[in-house]
Amino acid sequence: MTMLKMVVCIKQVPMVSELPWDSRTGTLKREIAEGMMNPACKHALEAALRIKHEHGGHITVITMGPPMAAEVLYEALTLGADRGILLTDKKMAGADTLITSFTIARAIEKECPGFDLVICGSQTSDSETAQVGPQLAEELKIPSAAYIESLECRGKTIRMKRLSDDFLETLEMDLPGLVTITTRHFHPRYATLSGLEEAFQFSDITILSAEDLGLSPDCIGMKASPTRILDVFSVTAEKENYVMKGAVKKILEEVFEKFGDKISSAMGKDLKTHEHSD
Ligand SMILES: Cc1cc2nc3c(=O)[nH]c(=O)nc-3n(C[C@H](O)[C@H](O)[C@H](O)COP(=O)(O)OP(=O)(O)OC[C@H]3O[C@@H](n4cnc5c(N)ncnc54)[C@H](O)[C@@H]3O)c2cc1C
């Protein structure tokens, strides 16, 4: 039986009820928001825990964020992960997805040599770019598969299923590799009291700074990030109300006349001719 060395990437996100925004820098003020484990990361961790339960293995959870992000590592250790790594440094702050992937990749190479499988959530609930997983695979020079819904280990190969449009695809990947997990399957387990005790009594958490990783301040954080947030605004939905009276046939004719173009464009085909508009 092959025991996999797994790395699960976890991001701490602000509680949905609190999204304090710094309009000057275009970033979230995460120091004052209460944090939680990103929902998709919970499912990614659950995928790793099931592999460990079935085949054995070792799970390292890794997060990059402010010092309070250690909370999600303790949560993961409580649920059954073996080791936690916190990448935290003011110089890392403000990293975009490219530099986040770069920094996490360097940490994985240094701290988890010989890893088999990296598991990420498909996307976060605060930034939602879904870029970190695939970019991390590029940085580590390993294959990746995104939006995975089921995983089956066959030695150093994994077989996966994912829903793509209306098709259920079956994919196979030789390890080492990276997958990102959706929130549709791998429903997270609850913490147990013994897990909680173990996580706090025997916690194995390594805290690393840019210097520990041998990274120059010029290649990390906001300074190195090519993404620029030019503007942030709240979307306001505007609605117009029409009251139509009379016979149904007459109302429908009026609807087609007034909104036919909009309906056709939303449906992707002409309502009168039924011809597709691509
Ligand atoms: C000091 C400090 C301050 C930071 N402040 C902010 C901030 O204000 N706003 C912000 O959005 N980010 C912040 N970050 C984190 C980093 O910049 C973001 O994680 C990154 O931009 C991810 O983008 P995303 O949320 O769109 O990820 P997505 O690509 O949507 O995430 C997909 C998956 O990638 C993995 N992943 C993503 N980010 C991380 C991470 N940080 N650690 C581990 N795994 C991860 C997870 O598995 C996640 O499910 C900070 C980091 C540090 C060190």
Coordinates of C-alpha atoms and ligand atoms in Angstrom, one line a residue:
M1 CA 0.0 0.0 0.0
T2 CA 1.4 3.4 -1.0
M3 CA 1.1 6.1 1.7
L4 CA 0.8 9.5 0.2
K5 CA 2.5 12.6 1.5
M6 CA -0.2 15.2 1.1
V7 CA -0.1 19.0 1.4
V8 CA -3.4 20.8 1.8
C9 CA -3.5 24.6 1.2
I10 CA -5.9 26.4 3.4
K11 CA -6.8 30.1 3.4
Q12 CA -8.4 31.9 6.3
V13 CA -11.2 34.1 5.1
P14 CA -13.3 36.7 6.9
M15 CA -16.6 35.6 8.3
V16 CA -19.2 36.4 5.7
S17 CA -21.0 38.7 8.0
E18 CA -17.9 41.0 8.2
L19 CA -16.1 42.3 5.2
P20 CA -14.1 45.4 6.3
W21 CA -12.6 46.9 3.2
D22 CA -9.7 49.3 3.0
S23 CA -10.7 51.5 0.0
R24 CA -7.2 53.2 0.0
T25 CA -5.2 50.0 -0.7
G26 CA -8.1 47.9 -2.2
T27 CA -7.5 45.0 0.3
L28 CA -9.5 43.6 3.1
K29 CA -8.6 44.7 6.6
R30 CA -8.3 41.1 7.8
E31 CA -6.7 42.1 11.2
I32 CA -10.0 43.3 12.4
A33 CA -12.3 40.7 10.8
E34 CA -13.1 37.4 12.6
G35 CA -11.7 34.6 10.5
M36 CA -12.9 31.1 9.4
M37 CA -11.5 28.4 7.2
N38 CA -12.5 29.0 3.6
P39 CA -15.4 26.6 2.8
A40 CA -13.7 25.0 -0.2
C41 CA -10.5 24.4 1.8
K42 CA -12.6 22.4 4.4
H43 CA -13.6 20.1 1.5
A44 CA -10.0 19.9 0.3
L45 CA -8.9 18.9 3.8
E46 CA -11.7 16.3 4.0
A47 CA -10.5 14.8 0.7
A48 CA -7.0 14.4 2.2
L49 CA -8.4 13.0 5.5
R50 CA -10.4 10.3 3.6
I51 CA -7.3 9.2 1.6
K52 CA -5.3 9.1 4.9
H53 CA -8.1 7.1 6.6
E54 CA -8.3 4.6 3.7
H55 CA -4.6 4.2 2.7
G56 CA -2.6 5.9 5.5
G57 CA -0.4 8.9 4.7
H58 CA 0.7 12.2 6.1
I59 CA -1.1 15.5 5.8
T60 CA 0.7 18.9 6.1
V61 CA -1.6 21.9 6.0
I62 CA -0.2 25.2 4.9
T63 CA -1.5 28.7 5.1
M64 CA -0.2 32.2 4.2
G65 CA -1.7 35.1 6.0
P66 CA -1.4 37.3 9.1
P67 CA -0.5 35.6 12.4
M68 CA -4.2 35.0 13.3
A69 CA -4.4 32.6 10.3
A70 CA -2.8 30.0 12.6
E71 CA -6.4 29.4 13.9
V72 CA -7.2 27.5 10.7
L73 CA -4.1 25.3 11.1
Y74 CA -5.3 24.4 14.7
E75 CA -8.7 23.6 13.3
A76 CA -7.1 21.3 10.6
L77 CA -4.9 19.5 13.2
T78 CA -8.1 19.0 15.3
L79 CA -9.7 17.3 12.4
G80 CA -6.8 15.0 11.7
A81 CA -4.0 16.8 9.8
D82 CA -0.5 16.0 11.1
R83 CA 1.5 19.1 10.6
G84 CA 0.8 22.8 10.1
I85 CA 2.9 25.5 8.4
L86 CA 2.1 29.2 8.8
L87 CA 3.8 31.6 6.3
T88 CA 3.5 35.0 7.9
D89 CA 5.5 38.2 7.4
K90 CA 4.6 41.8 6.8
K91 CA 6.7 41.6 3.7
M92 CA 4.3 38.9 2.3
A93 CA 1.2 41.1 2.8
G94 CA -0.8 42.3 -0.1
A95 CA 0.4 39.4 -2.4
D96 CA -1.8 38.8 -5.4
T97 CA -2.6 35.2 -6.6
L98 CA 0.6 34.9 -8.6
I99 CA 2.9 35.9 -5.7
T100 CA 0.8 33.8 -3.2
S101 CA 1.4 30.8 -5.4
F102 CA 5.1 31.6 -5.8
T103 CA 5.5 31.9 -2.0
I104 CA 3.6 28.8 -1.1
A105 CA 5.5 26.8 -3.7
R106 CA 8.8 27.8 -2.3
A107 CA 7.6 26.7 1.2
I108 CA 6.4 23.4 -0.1
E109 CA 9.7 22.7 -1.8
K110 CA 11.6 23.5 1.3
E111 CA 9.4 21.9 4.0
C112 CA 7.7 19.0 2.1
P113 CA 10.3 17.4 -0.1
G114 CA 9.0 14.3 -1.8
F115 CA 5.4 15.3 -1.6
D116 CA 2.9 13.3 -3.7
L117 CA -0.3 15.3 -3.7
V118 CA -1.2 18.9 -3.2
I119 CA -4.9 19.6 -2.6
C120 CA -6.4 23.1 -2.7
G121 CA -9.9 24.4 -2.5
S122 CA -11.4 25.3 -5.9
Q123 CA -11.8 29.0 -4.9
T124 CA -12.1 31.3 -1.9
S125 CA -15.2 33.0 -0.5
D126 CA -13.5 36.4 -0.2
S127 CA -11.5 36.8 -3.4
E128 CA -12.9 33.9 -5.5
T129 CA -10.3 34.0 -8.3
A130 CA -9.7 30.2 -8.4
Q131 CA -6.2 31.0 -9.6
V132 CA -3.9 29.9 -6.8
G133 CA -4.3 26.1 -7.3
P134 CA -3.4 25.9 -11.0
Q135 CA -0.7 28.6 -10.6
L136 CA 0.8 26.7 -7.7
A137 CA 1.0 23.6 -9.9
E138 CA 2.9 25.7 -12.5
E139 CA 5.3 26.9 -9.9
L140 CA 5.9 23.4 -8.6
K141 CA 6.1 22.1 -12.2
I142 CA 3.5 19.3 -11.6
P143 CA 0.3 18.5 -13.4
S144 CA -3.0 19.7 -12.1
A145 CA -6.8 19.1 -12.4
A146 CA -9.3 21.6 -11.1
Y147 CA -12.9 21.4 -9.8
I148 CA -12.5 17.7 -8.8
E149 CA -15.5 16.0 -7.1
S150 CA -14.2 12.5 -6.3
L151 CA -10.8 11.0 -5.9
E152 CA -9.6 7.4 -5.9
C153 CA -5.9 6.5 -5.2
R154 CA -4.3 3.7 -7.2
G155 CA -0.7 3.7 -5.8
K156 CA 1.0 6.7 -7.2
T157 CA -1.8 7.5 -9.6
I158 CA -5.1 9.1 -8.8
R159 CA -8.4 8.7 -10.7
M160 CA -10.8 11.6 -10.5
K161 CA -14.2 12.7 -11.5
R162 CA -15.4 16.1 -12.4
L163 CA -18.6 17.7 -13.7
S164 CA -17.8 19.7 -16.8
D165 CA -20.9 21.4 -18.3
D166 CA -23.3 18.5 -18.7
F167 CA -20.6 15.8 -18.8
L168 CA -19.0 13.7 -16.0
E169 CA -15.4 13.4 -16.9
T170 CA -13.1 10.7 -15.5
L171 CA -9.4 11.7 -15.4
E172 CA -6.3 10.0 -14.3
M173 CA -3.1 11.7 -13.1
D174 CA 0.3 10.4 -12.2
L175 CA 1.7 11.8 -9.0
P176 CA 3.1 14.2 -7.9
G177 CA 0.2 16.4 -8.9
L178 CA -2.2 19.0 -7.7
V179 CA -6.0 18.9 -7.5
T180 CA -8.6 21.6 -6.5
I181 CA -11.8 20.4 -4.8
T182 CA -15.3 21.8 -5.1
T183 CA -17.8 22.1 -2.3
R184 CA -20.2 19.6 -3.8
H185 CA -18.7 16.5 -2.3
F186 CA -16.3 15.6 0.5
H187 CA -18.6 17.1 3.2
P188 CA -16.4 18.1 6.1
R189 CA -16.5 16.1 9.3
Y190 CA -17.0 17.5 12.8
A191 CA -14.2 18.0 15.3
T192 CA -14.0 15.5 18.2
L193 CA -13.0 16.3 21.7
S194 CA -10.0 14.0 21.5
G195 CA -8.9 15.7 18.2
L196 CA -9.1 19.0 19.9
E197 CA -7.0 17.9 22.8
E198 CA -4.4 16.4 20.5
A199 CA -4.2 19.4 18.3
F200 CA -3.4 21.7 21.2
Q201 CA -1.3 19.3 23.3
F202 CA 0.9 17.9 20.5
S203 CA 0.6 20.6 17.9
D204 CA 3.2 20.6 15.2
I205 CA 3.1 24.1 13.7
T206 CA 6.1 25.7 12.0
I207 CA 6.0 29.5 11.5
L208 CA 8.1 30.8 8.6
S209 CA 9.0 34.3 7.5
A210 CA 10.3 35.4 4.2
E211 CA 13.9 35.2 5.5
D212 CA 13.3 31.6 6.7
L213 CA 12.3 30.8 3.1
G214 CA 15.3 32.6 1.7
L215 CA 13.0 35.0 -0.2
S216 CA 14.1 38.6 -0.9
P217 CA 11.5 41.3 -0.1
D218 CA 11.7 42.3 -3.8
C219 CA 10.1 39.0 -5.0
I220 CA 7.2 38.8 -2.5
G221 CA 4.1 40.7 -1.2
M222 CA 2.5 43.7 -2.8
K223 CA 5.8 45.0 -4.1
A224 CA 6.2 42.0 -6.4
S225 CA 2.6 41.5 -7.3
P226 CA 1.7 42.5 -10.9
T227 CA -2.1 42.8 -10.1
R228 CA -3.3 46.4 -9.5
I229 CA -6.7 47.1 -8.0
L230 CA -7.8 50.3 -9.8
D231 CA -11.2 50.7 -8.3
V232 CA -13.6 49.0 -5.9
F233 CA -17.3 49.7 -5.9
S234 CA -20.6 48.2 -4.8
V235 CA -22.8 46.9 -7.6
T236 CA -26.3 48.4 -7.4
A237 CA -29.1 46.5 -9.3
E238 CA -31.6 48.8 -10.9
K239 CA -35.1 47.5 -11.7
E240 CA -37.9 48.9 -13.9
N241 CA -41.5 47.9 -13.2
Y242 CA -44.2 47.6 -15.8
V243 CA -47.8 46.7 -15.2
M244 CA -49.4 45.2 -18.2
K245 CA -53.1 44.7 -18.4
G246 CA -55.5 43.0 -20.8
A247 CA -55.7 39.6 -22.5
V248 CA -52.7 37.2 -22.2
K249 CA -52.1 37.2 -26.0
K250 CA -52.0 41.0 -26.0
I251 CA -49.6 41.1 -23.0
L252 CA -47.3 38.5 -24.6
E253 CA -47.1 40.6 -27.8
E254 CA -46.2 43.6 -25.8
V255 CA -43.5 41.7 -23.9
F256 CA -42.0 40.5 -27.1
E257 CA -42.1 43.9 -28.6
K258 CA -40.6 45.7 -25.6
F259 CA -38.1 43.1 -24.4
G260 CA -37.7 40.7 -27.3
D261 CA -34.1 41.8 -28.0
K262 CA -33.1 41.4 -24.4
I263 CA -34.7 38.0 -24.0
S264 CA -33.1 36.8 -27.3
S265 CA -29.7 38.0 -26.2
A266 CA -30.0 36.3 -22.8
M267 CA -31.2 33.1 -24.4
G268 CA -28.5 33.2 -27.1
K269 CA -31.1 32.7 -29.9
D270 CA -33.5 34.8 -31.8
L271 CA -37.0 34.4 -30.3
K272 CA -38.8 34.7 -33.6
T273 CA -36.5 32.7 -35.9
H274 CA -35.0 30.4 -33.2
E275 CA -31.6 30.9 -34.8
H276 CA -28.6 30.8 -32.4
S277 CA -26.8 34.1 -32.2
D278 CA -23.1 33.0 -32.2
Ligands
LIG1 C1 0.2 39.4 5.9 C2 -0.7 38.9 4.8 C3 -1.9 39.6 4.5 C4 -2.8 39.2 3.5 N1 -3.9 39.9 3.3 C5 -4.8 39.6 2.3 C6 -6.0 40.3 2.0 O1 -6.1 41.4 2.6 N2 -6.9 39.8 1.1 C7 -6.7 38.6 0.5 O2 -7.6 38.2 -0.3 N3 -5.6 37.9 0.7 C8 -4.6 38.3 1.6 N4 -3.5 37.6 1.9 C9 -3.4 36.3 1.2 C10 -3.1 36.2 -0.3 O3 -2.8 37.4 -0.9 C11 -4.3 35.6 -1.0 O4 -4.4 34.3 -0.4 C12 -4.3 35.4 -2.5 O5 -4.3 36.5 -3.1 C13 -5.3 34.3 -2.8 O6 -6.3 34.8 -3.7 P1 -7.8 34.1 -3.8 O7 -8.4 34.3 -2.5 O8 -8.5 34.6 -5.0 O9 -7.5 32.5 -3.9 P2 -8.2 31.4 -4.9 O10 -7.3 31.2 -6.1 O11 -9.6 31.6 -5.1 O12 -8.0 30.2 -3.9 C14 -8.0 28.8 -4.3 C15 -7.4 27.9 -3.3 O13 -6.0 28.3 -3.2 C16 -5.5 28.1 -1.9 N5 -5.1 29.4 -1.3 C17 -5.4 30.6 -1.7 N6 -4.9 31.6 -0.9 C18 -4.1 30.9 0.0 C19 -3.4 31.3 1.2 N7 -3.2 32.6 1.5 N8 -2.8 30.3 1.9 C20 -3.0 29.0 1.6 N9 -3.7 28.6 0.6 C21 -4.3 29.5 -0.2 C22 -6.7 27.5 -1.1 O14 -6.6 26.1 -1.2 C23 -7.9 28.1 -1.8 O15 -9.0 27.3 -1.6 C24 -2.6 38.0 2.8 C25 -1.4 37.3 3.0 C26 -0.4 37.7 4.0 C27 0.8 37.0 4.2

